[in-house]
N, CA, C and O atoms as a printed pandas DataFrame, in Angstrom:
     atom_number atom_name residue_name chain_id  residue_number  x_coord  y_coord  z_coord
0              1         N          MET        A               1    2.109   20.331    1.395
1              2        CA          MET        A               1    1.258   20.890    1.862
2              3         C          MET        A               1   -0.074   19.398    2.045
3              4         O          MET        A               1   -1.008   19.095    1.302
4              5         N          ILE        A               2    0.459   18.704    3.486
5              6        CA          ILE        A               2   -0.345   17.550    3.653
6              7         C          ILE        A               2   -2.086   17.149    2.894
7              8         O          ILE        A               2   -2.827   18.129    2.972
8              9         N          VAL        A               3   -2.505   16.359    2.470
9             10        CA          VAL        A               3   -3.286   15.841    1.532
10            11         C          VAL        A               3   -4.099   14.846    2.166
11            12         O          VAL        A               3   -5.325   14.736    2.195
12            13         N          GLY        A               4   -3.281   14.211    2.619
13            14        CA          GLY        A               4   -3.990   13.147    3.784
14            15         C          GLY        A               4   -3.299   11.727    4.835
15            16         O          GLY        A               4   -2.078   11.607    4.939
16            17         N          VAL        A               5   -3.836   11.184    5.226
17            18        CA          VAL        A               5   -2.797   10.235    5.945
18            19         C          VAL        A               5   -3.340    9.001    6.162
19            20         O          VAL        A               5   -4.553    9.048    6.367
20            21         N          GLY        A               6   -2.931    8.095    6.183
21            22        CA          GLY        A               6   -3.132    6.447    5.758
22            23         C          GLY        A               6   -2.718    5.223    7.276
23            24         O          GLY        A               6   -1.744    4.485    7.131
24            25         N          ILE        A               7   -3.069    5.191    7.846
25            26        CA          ILE        A               7   -2.555    3.906    8.478
26            27         C          ILE        A               7   -3.406    2.829    8.605
27            28         O          ILE        A               7   -4.620    2.967    8.456
28            29         N          ASP        A               8   -2.811    1.608    8.905
29            30        CA          ASP        A               8   -3.059   -0.023    8.603
30            31         C          ASP        A               8   -2.031   -0.658    9.464
31            32         O          ASP        A               8   -0.912   -0.215    9.726
32            33         N          VAL        A               9   -2.535   -1.673    9.831
33            34        CA          VAL        A               9   -2.260   -2.220   10.878
34            35         C          VAL        A               9   -2.581   -4.279   10.365
35            36         O          VAL        A               9   -3.421   -4.895    9.709
36            37         N          VAL        A              10   -1.811   -4.491   10.855
37            38        CA          VAL        A              10   -2.317   -6.000   10.602
38            39         C          VAL        A              10   -1.409   -7.404   11.361
39            40         O          VAL        A              10   -0.196   -7.581   11.245
40            41         N          ASP        A              11   -2.095   -8.034   11.913
41            42        CA          ASP        A              11   -2.021   -9.258   12.442
42            43         C          ASP        A              11   -1.397  -10.052   11.516
43            44         O          ASP        A              11   -2.080  -10.084   10.492
44            45         N          VAL        A              12   -0.020  -10.955   11.393
45            46        CA          VAL        A              12    0.126  -11.149    9.991
46            47         C          VAL        A              12    0.137  -13.230   10.458
47            48         O          VAL        A              12    0.276  -14.098    9.598
48            49         N          ALA        A              13    0.023  -13.405   11.399
49            50        CA          ALA        A              13   -0.182  -14.516   10.889
50            51         C          ALA        A              13   -1.872  -14.860   11.367
51            52         O          ALA        A              13   -1.965  -15.959   11.914
52            53         N          ARG        A              14   -3.248  -14.062   11.235
53            54        CA          ARG        A              14   -4.343  -13.633   10.551
54            55         C          ARG        A              14   -4.130  -13.250    9.137
55            56         O          ARG        A              14   -4.742  -13.839    8.247
56            57         N          PHE        A              15   -3.265  -12.263    8.873
57            58        CA          PHE        A              15   -3.316  -13.236    7.326
58            59         C          PHE        A              15   -2.414  -13.823    6.806
59            60         O          PHE        A              15   -2.742  -13.834    5.620
60            61         N          LEU        A              16   -1.600  -14.263    6.886
61            62        CA          LEU        A              16   -1.249  -15.540    5.606
62            63         C          LEU        A              16   -2.547  -17.058    6.171
63            64         O          LEU        A              16   -2.909  -18.021    5.495
64            65         N          ALA        A              17   -2.950  -16.668    7.670
65            66        CA          ALA        A              17   -4.075  -17.354    7.317
66            67         C          ALA        A              17   -5.516  -17.153    6.133
67            68         O          ALA        A              17   -6.208  -18.044    5.640
68            69         N          THR        A              18   -5.595  -15.856    5.969
69            70        CA          THR        A              18   -6.632  -15.672    5.235
70            71         C          THR        A              18   -5.768  -16.537    3.421
71            72         O          THR        A              18   -6.241  -17.532    2.873
72            73         N          LEU        A              19   -4.501  -15.753    2.914
73            74        CA          LEU        A              19   -4.155  -16.221    2.272
74            75         C          LEU        A              19   -4.323  -17.937    1.345
75            76         O          LEU        A              19   -4.493  -18.502    0.264
76            77         N          GLU        A              20   -4.067  -18.115    3.090
77            78        CA          GLU        A              20   -3.525  -19.362    2.681
78            79         C          GLU        A              20   -5.040  -20.356    2.212
79            80         O          GLU        A              20   -4.926  -21.400    1.569
80            81         N          ARG        A              21   -6.714  -19.676    2.771
81            82        CA          ARG        A              21   -7.817  -20.673    2.684
82            83         C          ARG        A              21   -7.896  -19.797    1.490
83            84         O          ARG        A              21   -8.297  -20.542    0.596
84            85         N          THR        A              22   -7.686  -18.341    0.895
85            86        CA          THR        A              22   -8.482  -17.775    0.067
86            87         C          THR        A              22   -6.591  -18.112   -1.282
87            88         O          THR        A              22   -5.808  -17.219   -1.608
88            89         N          PRO        A              23   -6.511  -19.341   -1.614
89            90        CA          PRO        A              23   -5.098  -19.253   -2.627
90            91         C          PRO        A              23   -5.300  -17.979   -4.113
91            92         O          PRO        A              23   -4.338  -17.771   -4.853
92            93         N          ARG        A              24   -6.762  -17.204   -4.349
93            94        CA          ARG        A              24   -6.620  -16.416   -5.368
94            95         C          ARG        A              24   -5.853  -15.514   -5.035
95            96         O          ARG        A              24   -4.768  -15.185   -5.512
96            97         N          LEU        A              25   -6.641  -14.961   -3.895
97            98        CA          LEU        A              25   -6.594  -14.202   -3.010
98            99         C          LEU        A              25   -5.345  -12.815   -3.310
99           100         O          LEU        A              25   -5.635  -11.619   -3.280
100          101         N          ALA        A              26   -3.520  -13.571   -3.677
101          102        CA          ALA        A              26   -2.245  -12.958   -3.203
102          103         C          ALA        A              26   -2.779  -12.451   -4.335
103          104         O          ALA        A              26   -2.954  -11.232   -4.354
104          105         N          GLU        A              27   -3.078  -13.083   -5.276
105          106        CA          GLU        A              27   -2.287  -12.860   -6.542
106          107         C          GLU        A              27   -4.120  -11.137   -7.537
107          108         O          GLU        A              27   -4.422  -10.513   -8.554
108          109         N          ARG        A              28   -4.571  -11.436   -5.974
109          110        CA          ARG        A              28   -5.594  -10.460   -6.711
110          111         C          ARG        A              28   -4.763   -8.643   -5.578
111          112         O          ARG        A              28   -4.567   -7.431   -5.661
112          113         N          LEU        A              29   -4.621   -9.805   -4.726
113          114        CA          LEU        A              29   -3.774   -8.380   -3.803
114          115         C          LEU        A              29   -2.284   -8.100   -4.160
115          116         O          LEU        A              29   -1.696   -7.178   -3.595
116          117         N          PHE        A              30   -2.107   -8.322   -4.425
117          118        CA          PHE        A              30   -0.359   -8.411   -5.112
118          119         C          PHE        A              30    0.281   -8.467   -6.524
119          120         O          PHE        A              30   -0.212   -9.075   -7.475
120          121         N          THR        A              31    1.250   -7.876   -6.543
121          122        CA          THR        A              31    2.297   -8.049   -7.971
122          123         C          THR        A              31    3.238   -9.749   -8.358
123          124         O          THR        A              31    4.106  -10.212   -7.618
124          125         N          PRO        A              32    3.069   -9.980   -8.821
125          126        CA          PRO        A              32    3.600  -10.646   -9.227
126          127         C          PRO        A              32    5.661  -11.222   -8.182
127          128         O          PRO        A              32    5.991  -12.226   -7.550
128          129         N          VAL        A              33    6.266  -10.191   -8.486
129          130        CA          VAL        A              33    7.212   -9.761   -7.285
130          131         C          VAL        A              33    6.511   -9.042   -5.785
131          132         O          VAL        A              33    7.294   -9.169   -4.844
132          133         N          GLU        A              34    5.951   -8.735   -5.627
133          134        CA          GLU        A              34    5.432   -8.664   -4.439
134          135         C          GLU        A              34    5.048  -10.102   -3.619
135          136         O          GLU        A              34    5.080  -10.226   -2.394
136          137         N          ARG        A              35    4.635  -11.275   -4.706
137          138        CA          ARG        A              35    4.085  -12.607   -4.064
138          139         C          ARG        A              35    5.509  -13.227   -3.525
139          140         O          ARG        A              35    5.492  -14.054   -2.614
140          141         N          ASP        A              36    6.663  -12.823   -4.086
141          142        CA          ASP        A              36    8.433  -13.609   -3.790
142          143         C          ASP        A              36    9.241  -12.800   -2.180
143          144         O          ASP        A              36   10.414  -12.799   -1.807
144          145         N          LEU        A              37    7.598  -12.001   -1.365
145          146        CA          LEU        A              37    8.561  -11.341   -0.308
146          147         C          LEU        A              37    7.862  -12.282    0.625
147          148         O          LEU        A              37    6.763  -12.797    0.423
148          149         N          ALA        A              38    8.919  -12.502    2.059
149          150        CA          ALA        A              38    8.755  -12.768    3.534
150          151         C          ALA        A              38    7.496  -12.936    3.423
151          152         O          ALA        A              38    7.106  -12.676    2.285
152          153         N          PRO        A              39    6.229  -13.453    4.546
153          154        CA          PRO        A              39    5.124  -12.969    4.763
154          155         C          PRO        A              39    5.479  -12.029    5.595
155          156         O          PRO        A              39    6.587  -11.726    5.152
156          157         N          ALA        A              40    5.306  -11.412    6.432
157          158        CA          ALA        A              40    5.567  -10.248    7.465
158          159         C          ALA        A              40    5.888   -9.479    6.529
159          160         O          ALA        A              40    5.003   -8.626    6.465
160          161         N          SER        A              41    6.918   -9.237    5.502
161          162        CA          SER        A              41    6.236   -8.240    4.661
162          163         C          SER        A              41    5.931   -8.353    3.273
163          164         O          SER        A              41    6.297   -7.808    2.231
164          165         N          LEU        A              42    4.988   -9.410    3.678
165          166        CA          LEU        A              42    3.790   -9.493    2.403
166          167         C          LEU        A              42    1.959   -8.824    3.551
167          168         O          LEU        A              42    0.921   -8.248    3.227
168          169         N          ALA        A              43    2.476   -9.316    4.737
169          170        CA          ALA        A              43    1.809   -7.813    5.454
170          171         C          ALA        A              43    1.287   -6.708    5.495
171          172         O          ALA        A              43    0.143   -6.257    5.540
172          173         N          ALA        A              44    2.891   -6.111    5.462
173          174        CA          ALA        A              44    3.577   -5.349    5.532
174          175         C          ALA        A              44    3.134   -3.967    4.489
175          176         O          ALA        A              44    2.518   -2.920    4.686
176          177         N          ARG        A              45    4.045   -4.818    2.882
177          178        CA          ARG        A              45    3.244   -4.441    1.489
178          179         C          ARG        A              45    1.248   -4.727    2.209
179          180         O          ARG        A              45    1.477   -3.982    3.162
180          181         N          PHE        A              46   -0.169   -5.127    2.434
181          182        CA          PHE        A              46   -0.555   -5.213    1.885
182          183         C          PHE        A              46   -1.273   -4.011    3.262
183          184         O          PHE        A              46   -2.458   -3.678    3.269
184          185         N          ALA        A              47   -0.239   -3.533    4.311
185          186        CA          ALA        A              47   -0.754   -2.634    4.427
186          187         C          ALA        A              47   -0.341   -1.537    4.530
187          188         O          ALA        A              47   -0.820   -0.553    5.093
188          189         N          ALA        A              48    0.512   -1.671    4.017
189          190        CA          ALA        A              48    0.656    0.206    2.549
190          191         C          ALA        A              48   -0.072    0.720    1.550
191          192         O          ALA        A              48   -0.053    1.847    1.055
192          193         N          LYS        A              49   -1.413   -1.254    1.045
193          194        CA          LYS        A              49   -2.190   -0.477    0.273
194          195         C          LYS        A              49   -3.141    0.057    1.054
195          196         O          LYS        A              49   -3.844    1.067    1.026
196          197         N          GLU        A              50   -2.974   -0.960    1.829
197          198        CA          GLU        A              50   -4.279   -0.007    2.702
198          199         C          GLU        A              50   -4.161    1.466    3.259
199          200         O          GLU        A              50   -5.167    2.176    3.254
200          201         N          ALA        A              51   -3.120    1.879    3.676
201          202        CA          ALA        A              51   -2.990    3.381    4.483
202          203         C          ALA        A              51   -2.725    4.188    3.131
203          204         O          ALA        A              51   -3.016    5.381    3.205
204          205         N          ILE        A              52   -2.191    3.711    1.825
205          206        CA          ILE        A              52   -2.538    4.570    0.313
206          207         C          ILE        A              52   -3.725    5.269    0.295
207          208         O          ILE        A              52   -4.141    6.421    0.411
208          209         N          ALA        A              53   -4.302    3.612    0.018
209          210        CA          ALA        A              53   -5.973    3.823   -0.389
210          211         C          ALA        A              53   -6.133    5.325    0.852
211          212         O          ALA        A              53   -6.232    6.509    0.531
212          213         N          LYS        A              54   -6.111    4.776    2.189
213          214        CA          LYS        A              54   -6.782    5.933    3.055
214          215         C          LYS        A              54   -6.065    6.928    3.370
215          216         O          LYS        A              54   -6.334    7.460    4.447
216          217         N          ALA        A              55   -5.002    7.465    2.596
217          218        CA          ALA        A              55   -4.435    8.814    2.072
218          219         C          ALA        A              55   -5.110    9.257    0.921
219          220         O          ALA        A              55   -5.270   10.475    0.840
220          221         N          LEU        A              56   -5.607    8.447   -0.121
221          222        CA          LEU        A              56   -6.398    8.628   -0.788
222          223         C          LEU        A              56   -7.466    8.958   -0.408
223          224         O          LEU        A              56   -7.816    9.192   -1.564
224          225         N          GLY        A              57   -8.620    9.281    0.342
225          226        CA          GLY        A              57   -9.939    8.829    1.384
226          227         C          GLY        A              57  -10.675    8.448    0.430
227          228         O          GLY        A              57  -11.512    9.030   -0.261
228          229         N          ALA        A              58  -10.061    6.825    0.471
229          230        CA          ALA        A              58  -10.075    4.407   -0.135
230          231         C          ALA        A              58  -11.519    5.038   -0.665
231          232         O          ALA        A              58  -12.558    5.009   -0.006
232          233         N          PRO        A              59  -11.311    5.845   -2.522
233          234        CA          PRO        A              59  -12.876    5.696   -3.146
234          235         C          PRO        A              59  -12.949    4.439   -3.376
235          236         O          PRO        A              59  -11.983    3.697   -3.198
236          237         N          ALA        A              60  -14.402    3.920   -3.915
237          238        CA          ALA        A              60  -14.758    2.598   -4.849
238          239         C          ALA        A              60  -13.889    2.728   -5.384
239          240         O          ALA        A              60  -13.300    3.769   -5.093
240          241         N          GLY        A              61  -13.422    2.116   -6.139
241          242        CA          GLY        A              61  -13.471    1.396   -7.367
242          243         C          GLY        A              61  -11.908    1.248   -8.146
243          244         O          GLY        A              61  -11.556    0.935   -9.283
244          245         N          MET        A              62  -10.802    1.871   -6.201
245          246        CA          MET        A              62   -9.067    1.409   -7.282
246          247         C          MET        A              62   -8.413    0.016   -7.016
247          248         O          MET        A              62   -7.868   -0.377   -5.984
248          249         N          ARG        A              63   -8.572   -0.529   -8.011
249          250        CA          ARG        A              63   -7.181   -1.399   -7.905
250          251         C          ARG        A              63   -5.736   -1.687   -6.858
251          252         O          ARG        A              63   -4.724   -1.138   -6.421
252          253         N          TRP        A              64   -6.373   -2.747   -6.852
253          254        CA          TRP        A              64   -4.559   -3.601   -5.369
254          255         C          TRP        A              64   -3.189   -3.340   -5.946
255          256         O          TRP        A              64   -2.269   -2.736   -5.394
256          257         N          HIS        A              65   -3.204   -4.136   -7.680
257          258        CA          HIS        A              65   -1.816   -3.398   -8.625
258          259         C          HIS        A              65   -1.641   -2.490   -8.138
259          260         O          HIS        A              65   -0.898   -2.319   -7.172
260          261         N          ASP        A              66   -2.711   -1.173   -9.061
261          262        CA          ASP        A              66   -2.132    0.034   -9.028
262          263         C          ASP        A              66   -1.558    0.831   -7.998
263          264         O          ASP        A              66   -1.392    1.994   -8.365
264          265         N          ALA        A              67   -1.004    0.462   -6.194
265          266        CA          ALA        A              67   -0.037    0.567   -5.835
266          267         C          ALA        A              67    0.326   -0.368   -5.137
267          268         O          ALA        A              67   -0.481   -1.171   -4.666
268          269         N          SER        A              68    1.514   -0.430   -4.958
269          270        CA          SER        A              68    3.072   -0.627   -4.480
270          271         C          SER        A              68    4.381   -0.328   -4.288
271          272         O          SER        A              68    4.870    0.705   -4.745
272          273         N          VAL        A              69    4.945   -1.050   -3.716
273          274        CA          VAL        A              69    6.014   -0.401   -2.470
274          275         C          VAL        A              69    7.937   -1.089   -3.036
275          276         O          VAL        A              69    8.452   -2.207   -3.057
276          277         N          ALA        A              70    8.274   -0.110   -3.290
277          278        CA          ALA        A              70   10.082   -0.355   -3.754
278          279         C          ALA        A              70   10.881   -0.985   -3.537
279          280         O          ALA        A              70   11.711   -0.787   -4.425
280          281         N          ARG        A              71   11.316   -1.866   -2.716
281          282        CA          ARG        A              71   12.160   -1.235   -1.360
282          283         C          ARG        A              71   13.907   -0.611   -3.009
283          284         O          ARG        A              71   14.312   -0.810   -4.155
284          285         N          VAL        A              72   14.209    0.361   -1.371
285          286        CA          VAL        A              72   15.386    0.798   -2.242
286          287         C          VAL        A              72   16.654    0.439   -0.757
287          288         O          VAL        A              72   16.511    1.079    0.285
288          289         N          PRO        A              73   17.554   -0.387   -0.856
289          290        CA          PRO        A              73   18.733   -0.941   -0.277
290          291         C          PRO        A              73   18.900    0.506    1.090
291          292         O          PRO        A              73   18.831    1.573    0.479
292          293         N          GLY        A              74   19.043    0.699    2.281
293          294        CA          GLY        A              74   19.746    1.846    2.896
294          295         C          GLY        A              74   18.094    2.899    2.800
295          296         O          GLY        A              74   18.306    3.887    3.504
296          297         N          ALA        A              75   17.155    2.953    2.409
297          298        CA          ALA        A              75   16.634    4.352    2.137
298          299         C          ALA        A              75   14.947    4.164    1.680
299          300         O          ALA        A              75   14.479    3.691    0.644
300          301         N          ALA        A              76   14.367    4.645    2.704
301          302        CA          ALA        A              76   12.808    5.213    2.255
302          303         C          ALA        A              76   12.176    3.962    1.423
303          304         O          ALA        A              76   12.675    3.914    0.299
304          305         N          PRO        A              77   11.217    2.937    1.662
305          306        CA          PRO        A              77   10.610    2.240    0.590
306          307         C          PRO        A              77    9.988    3.533    0.181
307          308         O          PRO        A              77   10.034    4.518    0.918
308          309         N          VAL        A              78    9.363    3.539   -1.077
309          310        CA          VAL        A              78    8.980    4.231   -2.450
310          311         C          VAL        A              78    8.072    3.506   -2.220
311          312         O          VAL        A              78    7.964    2.404   -1.683
312          313         N          VAL        A              79    6.670    4.982   -3.168
313          314        CA          VAL        A              79    5.436    3.927   -3.718
314          315         C          VAL        A              79    4.839    4.380   -4.216
315          316         O          VAL        A              79    4.259    5.461   -4.110
316          317         N          GLN        A              80    4.868    3.163   -5.285
317          318        CA          GLN        A              80    4.479    3.256   -7.008
318          319         C          GLN        A              80    3.840    3.398   -7.081
319          320         O          GLN        A              80    3.596    3.713   -5.917
320          321         N          ILE        A              81    2.737    3.534   -7.703
321          322        CA          ILE        A              81    1.360    4.208   -8.590
322          323         C          ILE        A              81    0.804    4.144   -9.934
323          324         O          ILE        A              81    1.552    4.666  -10.761
324          325         N          THR        A              82   -0.336    3.641  -10.438
325          326        CA          THR        A              82   -0.100    3.517  -11.988
326          327         C          THR        A              82   -2.080    3.516  -11.153
327          328         O          THR        A              82   -2.614    3.247  -10.077
328          329         N          GLY        A              83   -2.552    4.107  -12.823
329          330        CA          GLY        A              83   -3.703    3.356  -13.023
330          331         C          GLY        A              83   -4.641    3.502  -12.474
331          332         O          GLY        A              83   -5.401    3.973  -13.320
332          333         N          THR        A              84   -5.115    3.426  -11.648
333          334        CA          THR        A              84   -6.478    3.922  -10.413
334          335         C          THR        A              84   -6.378    4.850   -9.544
335          336         O          THR        A              84   -7.054    5.814   -9.185
336          337         N          VAL        A              85   -4.642    3.999   -9.066
337          338        CA          VAL        A              85   -4.110    4.889   -7.959
338          339         C          VAL        A              85   -3.360    6.476   -8.144
339          340         O          VAL        A              85   -3.181    7.620   -7.726
340          341         N          LEU        A              86   -3.096    5.346   -9.229
341          342        CA          LEU        A              86   -2.260    6.821  -10.049
342          343         C          LEU        A              86   -3.523    8.496  -10.283
343          344         O          LEU        A              86   -3.179    9.599   -9.858
344          345         N          ALA        A              87   -4.741    8.283  -10.934
345          346        CA          ALA        A              87   -5.380    9.212  -11.469
346          347         C          ALA        A              87   -6.483    9.754   -9.512
347          348         O          ALA        A              87   -7.400   10.290   -8.890
348          349         N          ARG        A              88   -5.346    9.032   -9.594
349          350        CA          ARG        A              88   -6.836    9.497   -7.872
350          351         C          ARG        A              88   -5.618   10.581   -6.871
351          352         O          ARG        A              88   -5.789   11.212   -5.828
352          353         N          ALA        A              89   -4.313   10.400   -7.829
353          354        CA          ALA        A              89   -3.516   11.171   -6.773
354          355         C          ALA        A              89   -3.495   12.144   -7.549
355          356         O          ALA        A              89   -3.725   13.281   -7.135
356          357         N          GLN        A              90   -3.270   11.932   -8.574
357          358        CA          GLN        A              90   -3.297   13.104   -9.740
358          359         C          GLN        A              90   -4.773   13.859   -9.152
359          360         O          GLN        A              90   -4.901   14.977   -8.651
360          361         N          GLU        A              91   -5.616   13.000   -9.368
361          362        CA          GLU        A              91   -7.327   14.735   -8.611
362          363         C          GLU        A              91   -7.110   15.360   -7.494
363          364         O          GLU        A              91   -7.535   16.404   -6.998
364          365         N          LEU        A              92   -5.997   14.126   -7.017
365          366        CA          LEU        A              92   -6.276   15.555   -5.514
366          367         C          LEU        A              92   -4.858   15.973   -5.509
367          368         O          LEU        A              92   -4.462   16.372   -4.414
368          369         N          GLY        A              93   -4.018   15.975   -6.456
369          370        CA          GLY        A              93   -2.529   17.066   -6.317
370          371         C          GLY        A              93   -1.597   16.587   -6.029
371          372         O          GLY        A              93   -0.519   17.139   -5.809
372          373         N          VAL        A              94   -1.841   15.527   -5.984
373          374        CA          VAL        A              94   -0.548   14.020   -4.823
374          375         C          VAL        A              94    0.470   14.034   -5.610
375          376         O          VAL        A              94    0.756   13.350   -6.593
376          377         N          ASP        A              95    1.064   15.004   -5.006
377          378        CA          ASP        A              95    2.940   14.855   -6.306
378          379         C          ASP        A              95    3.871   13.798   -5.403
379          380         O          ASP        A              95    4.623   13.046   -6.024
380          381         N          ARG        A              96    3.809   13.704   -3.267
381          382        CA          ARG        A              96    5.613   12.913   -3.457
382          383         C          ARG        A              96    3.933   12.324   -2.161
383          384         O          ARG        A              96    2.785   12.615   -1.825
384          385         N          TRP        A              97    5.073   11.356   -1.957
385          386        CA          TRP        A              97    4.281   10.027   -0.271
386          387         C          TRP        A              97    5.831    9.572    0.217
387          388         O          TRP        A              97    6.903    9.050   -0.086
388          389         N          HIS        A              98    5.131   10.130    1.082
389          390        CA          HIS        A              98    6.467    9.066    2.786
390          391         C          HIS        A              98    5.193    8.771    3.584
391          392         O          HIS        A              98    4.113    9.202    3.987
392          393         N          LEU        A              99    6.501    7.204    3.512
393          394        CA          LEU        A              99    5.835    5.464    3.709
394          395         C          LEU        A              99    6.396    4.951    4.565
395          396         O          LEU        A              99    7.474    4.535    4.139
396          397         N          SER        A             100    6.202    4.656    5.987
397          398        CA          SER        A             100    7.308    4.325    6.673
398          399         C          SER        A             100    6.404    2.362    6.592
399          400         O          SER        A             100    5.307    2.478    6.045
400          401         N          LEU        A             101    6.585    1.437    6.846
401          402        CA          LEU        A             101    6.572    0.226    7.619
402          403         C          LEU        A             101    7.570   -0.570    8.474
403          404         O          LEU        A             101    8.788   -0.425    8.578
404          405         N          SER        A             102    6.759   -1.428    9.046
405          406        CA          SER        A             102    7.150   -2.667   10.314
406          407         C          SER        A             102    6.412   -2.974   10.533
407          408         O          SER        A             102    5.208   -2.717   10.545
408          409         N          HIS        A             103    7.735   -4.320   11.006
409          410        CA          HIS        A             103    6.981   -5.292   11.037
410          411         C          HIS        A             103    7.726   -6.426   12.507
411          412         O          HIS        A             103    8.739   -7.125   12.507
412          413         N          ASP        A             104    6.941   -6.235   13.335
413          414        CA          ASP        A             104    7.819   -6.798   14.276
414          415         C          ASP        A             104    6.416   -7.691   15.678
415          416         O          ASP        A             104    5.198   -7.645   15.502
416          417         N          ALA        A             105    6.900   -8.180   16.543
417          418        CA          ALA        A             105    5.773   -9.574   17.365
418          419         C          ALA        A             105    5.256   -9.694   17.181
419          420         O          ALA        A             105    4.318   -9.692   17.978
420          421         N          GLY        A             106    5.020  -10.066   15.477
421          422        CA          GLY        A             106    3.361  -10.918   14.507
422          423         C          GLY        A             106    3.145   -9.927   14.183
423          424         O          GLY        A             106    3.151  -10.181   12.978
424          425         N          ILE        A             107    2.735   -7.916   14.271
425          426        CA          ILE        A             107    2.453   -7.636   13.978
426          427         C          ILE        A             107    3.060   -6.769   12.634
427          428         O          ILE        A             107    4.255   -6.471   12.618
428          429         N          ALA        A             108    2.158   -6.386   11.511
429          430        CA          ALA        A             108    2.767   -5.706   10.386
430          431         C          ALA        A             108    2.075   -4.312   10.327
431          432         O          ALA        A             108    0.851   -4.204   10.403
432          433         N          SER        A             109    2.711   -3.511   10.222
433          434        CA          SER        A             109    2.023   -1.324   10.316
434          435         C          SER        A             109    2.765   -0.695    8.878
435          436         O          SER        A             109    3.910   -0.584    8.441
436          437         N          ALA        A             110    2.026   -0.518    8.643
437          438        CA          ALA        A             110    1.638    1.200    7.106
438          439         C          ALA        A             110    1.257    2.021    7.974
439          440         O          ALA        A             110    0.317    1.859    8.752
440          441         N          PHE        A             111    2.593    3.777    7.820
441          442        CA          PHE        A             111    1.735    4.671    7.480
442          443         C          PHE        A             111    2.143    5.643    6.399
443          444         O          PHE        A             111    3.332    5.887    6.189
444          445         N          ALA        A             112    1.074    6.247    5.651
445          446        CA          ALA        A             112    1.409    6.776    4.605
446          447         C          ALA        A             112    1.025    8.157    4.478
447          448         O          ALA        A             112   -0.042    8.592    4.912
448          449         N          ILE        A             113    1.515    8.545    4.144
449          450        CA          ILE        A             113    1.109   10.826    4.268
450          451         C          ILE        A             113    1.136   11.175    2.767
451          452         O          ILE        A             113    2.203   11.519    2.259
452          453         N          ALA        A             114    0.205   11.115    2.165
453          454        CA          ALA        A             114    0.229   11.701    0.030
454          455         C          ALA        A             114    0.573   13.860    0.426
455          456         O          ALA        A             114   -0.079   14.602    1.161
456          457         N          GLU        A             115    1.323   14.052   -0.097
457          458        CA          GLU        A             115    1.165   15.380    0.007
458          459         C          GLU        A             115    1.642   15.881   -1.999
459          460         O          GLU        A             115    2.109   15.306   -2.983
460          461         N          ARG        A             116    1.254   16.942   -1.715
461          462        CA          ARG        A             116    1.088   17.916   -3.054
462          463         C          ARG        A             116    2.482   19.351   -2.442
463          464         O          ARG        A             116    2.749   19.823   -1.337
464          465         N          THR        A             117    2.813   19.494   -3.294
465          466        CA          THR        A             117    4.145   20.149   -2.947
466          467         C          THR        A             117    4.241   21.279   -4.270
467          468         O          THR        A             117    5.134   22.126   -4.302
468          469         N          GLY        A             118    3.444   21.189   -5.087
469          470        CA          GLY        A             118    3.747   21.841   -6.001
470          471         C          GLY        A             118    2.560   22.947   -5.554
471          472         O          GLY        A             118    2.246   22.720   -4.385
472          473         N          GLY        A             119    1.697   24.231   -6.201
473          474        CA          GLY        A             119    1.285   25.357   -6.780
474          475         C          GLY        A             119    0.382   25.094   -6.107
475          476         O          GLY        A             119    0.334   23.916   -5.753
476          477         N          ASP        A             120   -0.978   26.231   -5.513
477          478        CA          ASP        A             120   -2.376   26.421   -4.833
478          479         C          ASP        A             120   -2.963   25.791   -6.133
479          480         O          ASP        A             120   -2.766   25.917   -7.341
480          481         N          ARG        A             121   -4.252   24.621   -4.850
481          482        CA          ARG        A             121   -5.843   23.976   -5.190
482          483         C          ARG        A             121   -6.644   24.982   -4.278
483          484         O          ARG        A             121   -7.870   24.903   -4.201
């Protein structure tokens, strides 16, 4: 059963300009590993975090570092959640994620689906 769907689109140049104006923002938004990504990939990771939050109903209090995306060569990106994001997912019964990322022509986007596969709720 689909619990939630989220999508987000980021203008890469505008996002990078914001990070340059506010250097500590990258530390608040991204884990140390994520901060080493190429600019378009970094923007796509931000879009993914937003899409994941939207799929969970975007409740207040979720932390940016509690959602990240792992790359697996030859496979779809993998959603990794901990802390506040994991707590919300468990509250909703989410036990599977589907995520698509893209970046082209200066735009990064992410589409997330939160799914509950086990038992009725």
